Structures are given as C-alpha cells and as structure tokens.
mmCIF file of C-alpha atoms and ligand atoms in Angstrom:
data_model
loop_
_atom_site.group_PDB
_atom_site.id
_atom_site.type_symbol
_atom_site.label_atom_id
_atom_site.label_comp_id
_atom_site.label_asym_id
_atom_site.label_seq_id
_atom_site.Cartn_x
_atom_site.Cartn_y
_atom_site.Cartn_z
ATOM 1 C CA UNK A 1 -0.053 -0.106 -0.045
ATOM 2 C CA UNK A 2 1.386 3.557 -0.824
ATOM 3 C CA UNK A 3 0.368 6.935 -0.134
ATOM 4 C CA UNK A 4 -0.476 8.432 -3.355
ATOM 5 C CA UNK A 5 -1.597 12.057 -2.423
ATOM 6 C CA UNK A 6 -1.282 14.076 0.718
ATOM 7 C CA UNK A 7 -3.180 17.458 1.168
ATOM 8 C CA UNK A 8 -2.127 19.777 3.719
ATOM 9 C CA UNK A 9 -3.889 22.607 5.358
ATOM 10 C CA UNK A 10 -0.914 24.862 7.095
ATOM 11 C CA UNK A 11 -1.931 26.595 10.360
ATOM 12 C CA UNK A 12 -1.196 30.093 10.596
ATOM 13 C CA UNK A 13 0.791 30.329 13.658
ATOM 14 C CA UNK A 14 4.366 28.819 13.204
ATOM 15 C CA UNK A 15 4.756 28.898 17.048
ATOM 16 C CA UNK A 16 1.737 26.720 17.627
ATOM 17 C CA UNK A 17 2.403 23.103 18.310
ATOM 18 C CA UNK A 18 -0.290 21.957 15.668
ATOM 19 C CA UNK A 19 1.601 22.810 12.538
ATOM 20 C CA UNK A 20 -1.069 21.412 10.054
ATOM 21 C CA UNK A 21 -4.062 19.365 9.247
ATOM 22 C CA UNK A 22 -3.799 16.769 6.382
ATOM 23 C CA UNK A 23 -5.379 14.195 4.463
ATOM 24 C CA UNK A 24 -3.919 11.126 2.815
ATOM 25 C CA UNK A 25 -5.026 8.828 0.134
ATOM 26 C CA UNK A 26 -3.768 5.489 -0.205
ATOM 27 C CA UNK A 27 -3.214 3.544 -3.779
ATOM 28 C CA UNK A 28 -5.478 6.577 -5.154
ATOM 29 C CA UNK A 29 -8.488 4.993 -3.768
ATOM 30 C CA UNK A 30 -9.040 5.514 -0.023
ATOM 31 C CA UNK A 31 -8.762 8.609 1.695
ATOM 32 C CA UNK A 32 -8.094 9.361 5.647
ATOM 33 C CA UNK A 33 -8.838 12.708 6.752
ATOM 34 C CA UNK A 34 -8.140 14.951 9.861
ATOM 35 C CA UNK A 35 -4.596 13.768 10.587
ATOM 36 C CA UNK A 36 -2.711 16.224 12.728
ATOM 37 C CA UNK A 37 1.110 17.216 12.344
ATOM 38 C CA UNK A 38 2.296 18.332 15.464
ATOM 39 C CA UNK A 39 5.480 19.808 16.527
ATOM 40 C CA UNK A 40 6.766 17.482 19.289
ATOM 41 C CA UNK A 41 9.818 17.768 21.625
ATOM 42 C CA UNK A 42 11.611 15.070 19.129
ATOM 43 C CA UNK A 43 10.455 16.843 15.973
ATOM 44 C CA UNK A 44 7.292 16.714 14.118
ATOM 45 C CA UNK A 45 4.902 13.764 14.489
ATOM 46 C CA UNK A 46 1.621 12.597 12.782
ATOM 47 C CA UNK A 47 -1.428 12.403 15.178
ATOM 48 C CA UNK A 48 -4.111 9.966 13.710
ATOM 49 C CA UNK A 49 -7.663 11.054 13.574
ATOM 50 C CA UNK A 50 -8.867 10.344 17.004
ATOM 51 C CA UNK A 51 -12.261 10.594 19.310
ATOM 52 C CA UNK A 52 -12.645 11.287 22.588
ATOM 53 C CA UNK A 53 -13.076 8.215 25.155
ATOM 54 C CA UNK A 54 -16.080 8.098 27.057
ATOM 55 C CA UNK A 55 -17.061 6.152 30.355
ATOM 56 C CA UNK A 56 -20.608 5.067 31.460
ATOM 57 C CA UNK A 57 -22.181 6.295 34.567
ATOM 58 C CA UNK A 58 -22.886 3.345 36.916
ATOM 59 C CA UNK A 59 -25.995 5.244 38.044
ATOM 60 C CA UNK A 60 -27.865 6.084 34.770
ATOM 61 C CA UNK A 61 -25.459 4.608 32.149
ATOM 62 C CA UNK A 62 -25.191 7.914 30.345
ATOM 63 C CA UNK A 63 -21.665 8.257 28.564
ATOM 64 C CA UNK A 64 -19.266 11.006 29.878
ATOM 65 C CA UNK A 65 -16.042 12.269 28.674
ATOM 66 C CA UNK A 66 -13.269 10.773 30.730
ATOM 67 C CA UNK A 67 -12.226 14.012 32.236
ATOM 68 C CA UNK A 68 -15.779 14.946 33.252
ATOM 69 C CA UNK A 69 -16.347 15.218 36.981
ATOM 70 C CA UNK A 70 -20.080 15.073 36.972
ATOM 71 C CA UNK A 71 -22.598 12.834 35.099
ATOM 72 C CA UNK A 72 -24.222 14.547 32.255
ATOM 73 C CA UNK A 73 -27.387 12.355 32.748
ATOM 74 C CA UNK A 74 -27.978 12.142 36.385
ATOM 75 C CA UNK A 75 -25.485 14.762 37.803
ATOM 76 C CA UNK A 76 -23.737 12.508 40.170
ATOM 77 C CA UNK A 77 -20.093 12.740 41.113
ATOM 78 C CA UNK A 78 -18.005 10.507 38.913
ATOM 79 C CA UNK A 79 -15.063 8.694 40.469
ATOM 80 C CA UNK A 80 -11.716 10.355 39.504
ATOM 81 C CA UNK A 81 -9.609 7.336 39.086
ATOM 82 C CA UNK A 82 -11.037 6.438 35.524
ATOM 83 C CA UNK A 83 -7.850 7.243 33.706
ATOM 84 C CA UNK A 84 -4.342 8.234 34.278
ATOM 85 C CA UNK A 85 -4.090 11.878 34.455
ATOM 86 C CA UNK A 86 -0.907 12.000 32.273
ATOM 87 C CA UNK A 87 -2.058 9.670 29.404
ATOM 88 C CA UNK A 88 -3.538 11.281 26.190
ATOM 89 C CA UNK A 89 -3.761 7.785 25.117
ATOM 90 C CA UNK A 90 -6.499 7.094 27.979
ATOM 91 C CA UNK A 91 -8.336 10.118 26.647
ATOM 92 C CA UNK A 92 -8.536 9.635 22.987
ATOM 93 C CA UNK A 93 -8.697 6.455 20.641
ATOM 94 C CA UNK A 94 -7.458 6.531 17.293
ATOM 95 C CA UNK A 95 -10.216 6.028 14.647
ATOM 96 C CA UNK A 96 -7.693 4.906 11.920
ATOM 97 C CA UNK A 97 -4.030 4.052 12.371
ATOM 98 C CA UNK A 98 -1.161 2.118 11.170
ATOM 99 C CA UNK A 99 -0.787 -1.214 12.916
ATOM 100 C CA UNK A 100 3.036 -1.554 12.458
ATOM 101 C CA UNK A 101 6.194 0.718 12.517
ATOM 102 C CA UNK A 102 6.766 0.222 8.832
ATOM 103 C CA UNK A 103 3.554 1.565 7.844
ATOM 104 C CA UNK A 104 3.681 4.508 10.245
ATOM 105 C CA UNK A 105 7.200 5.315 8.892
ATOM 106 C CA UNK A 106 5.701 5.314 5.356
ATOM 107 C CA UNK A 107 3.032 7.751 6.361
ATOM 108 C CA UNK A 108 5.293 10.050 8.204
ATOM 109 C CA UNK A 109 7.874 10.341 5.484
ATOM 110 C CA UNK A 110 4.933 10.947 2.794
ATOM 111 C CA UNK A 111 3.378 13.560 5.172
ATOM 112 C CA UNK A 112 6.336 15.334 6.233
ATOM 113 C CA UNK A 113 7.595 15.401 2.456
ATOM 114 C CA UNK A 114 4.285 16.945 1.712
ATOM 115 C CA UNK A 115 4.425 19.451 4.420
ATOM 116 C CA UNK A 116 7.980 20.833 3.385
ATOM 117 C CA UNK A 117 6.743 21.072 -0.081
ATOM 118 C CA UNK A 118 3.502 22.814 0.991
ATOM 119 C CA UNK A 119 5.375 25.372 3.139
ATOM 120 C CA UNK A 120 7.288 26.175 -0.183
ATOM 121 C CA UNK A 121 4.324 26.396 -2.377
ATOM 122 C CA UNK A 122 2.650 28.577 0.707
ATOM 123 C CA UNK A 123 5.329 31.340 0.131
ATOM 124 C CA UNK A 124 4.229 31.864 -3.635
ATOM 125 C CA UNK A 125 1.847 34.627 -4.326
ATOM 126 C CA UNK A 126 -0.741 32.283 -6.166
ATOM 127 C CA UNK A 127 -0.886 29.544 -3.258
ATOM 128 C CA UNK A 128 -4.272 27.833 -2.950
ATOM 129 C CA UNK A 129 -4.571 25.232 -0.351
ATOM 130 C CA UNK A 130 -5.972 22.074 -1.636
ATOM 131 C CA UNK A 131 -7.115 20.577 1.470
ATOM 132 C CA UNK A 132 -10.860 19.955 1.402
ATOM 133 C CA UNK A 133 -12.097 21.399 4.536
ATOM 134 C CA UNK A 134 -15.811 21.046 5.440
ATOM 135 C CA UNK A 135 -15.592 23.557 8.259
ATOM 136 C CA UNK A 136 -14.357 26.582 6.526
ATOM 137 C CA UNK A 137 -13.172 27.701 3.213
ATOM 138 C CA UNK A 138 -9.290 27.891 2.874
ATOM 139 C CA UNK A 139 -7.934 31.296 2.229
ATOM 140 C CA UNK A 140 -5.344 32.416 -0.305
ATOM 141 C CA UNK A 141 -2.173 33.095 2.011
ATOM 142 C CA UNK A 142 -0.714 35.618 -0.471
ATOM 143 C CA UNK A 143 1.270 38.440 0.982
HETATM 144 ZN ZN1 ZN B 1 -25.376 9.320 35.523
#
C-alpha cells in the first residue's frame, strides 16, 4: 500500500504546536482525513484522527467524557480514578491508524515531505490550499 496523495492545511501560527491538518490517500482509492501534524519535542509527528473516549455512569449509564467530574445524565459525582491523568492515550482513541512501524514510517515520510513542499508553495503569491475543509473555506495566503 502506498500513500499516493497528501493534502495539507497549514496553520497560520508557526509557534503553535499544531503545524497543520492533512489528509492522505492510499493507492489512489482510499482517503483518511483529519490527521494532525504536531511539532513534538523530538521533531514533528503525525497524530491519527481520534475520538474522545467516554465512560458509562454506573447510576444512569449515560456516557461521559473521561475527564468529566459530574454525570451529564444524572449529575452524580463521577469517580476520579477513571484514567491516568498523564495519558493522552487514555483520553483519545485513534479512529484509523497504522498497525506496524513500517506503515507508520511510510505515512510519516510522505506527510512530512508534503509538509515541506506545501510550505514552499505557501510562500508563492498564487498559493491555493488543496485540503478539502468542510468547516471553513481555505483562504489564499498571498502576501
Ligand atoms: Zn449518571
């Protein structure tokens, strides 16, 4: 399986840890959106699309965010030891992700290469972002 296309949406603030959103296409046939490129302490890394984990209230079975202190459904105080306070992995679960290091490496290589190329393109006056954003229209970053 090969990454045949990467679309990047650069974030405006270079100081922000969130450098860009991107989508990747596999073999010209399957697209995964909402990947994030994050500037980590050991260099940029790719965060897979994820959702917030929830836990069920023992009183009313309503689903609550892991960090919620009170139940959305019945208002009872929720136990505080439902997750490690330090673990992002306990708060979010990846929706789509590589299952081995070789695939992760393949994706990272393709995305980081595309990020570098996008930054060069973004410095051109006629730059147009190609990331299909359903939330907002990409603006031309000229100037
Ligand atoms: Zn409840």
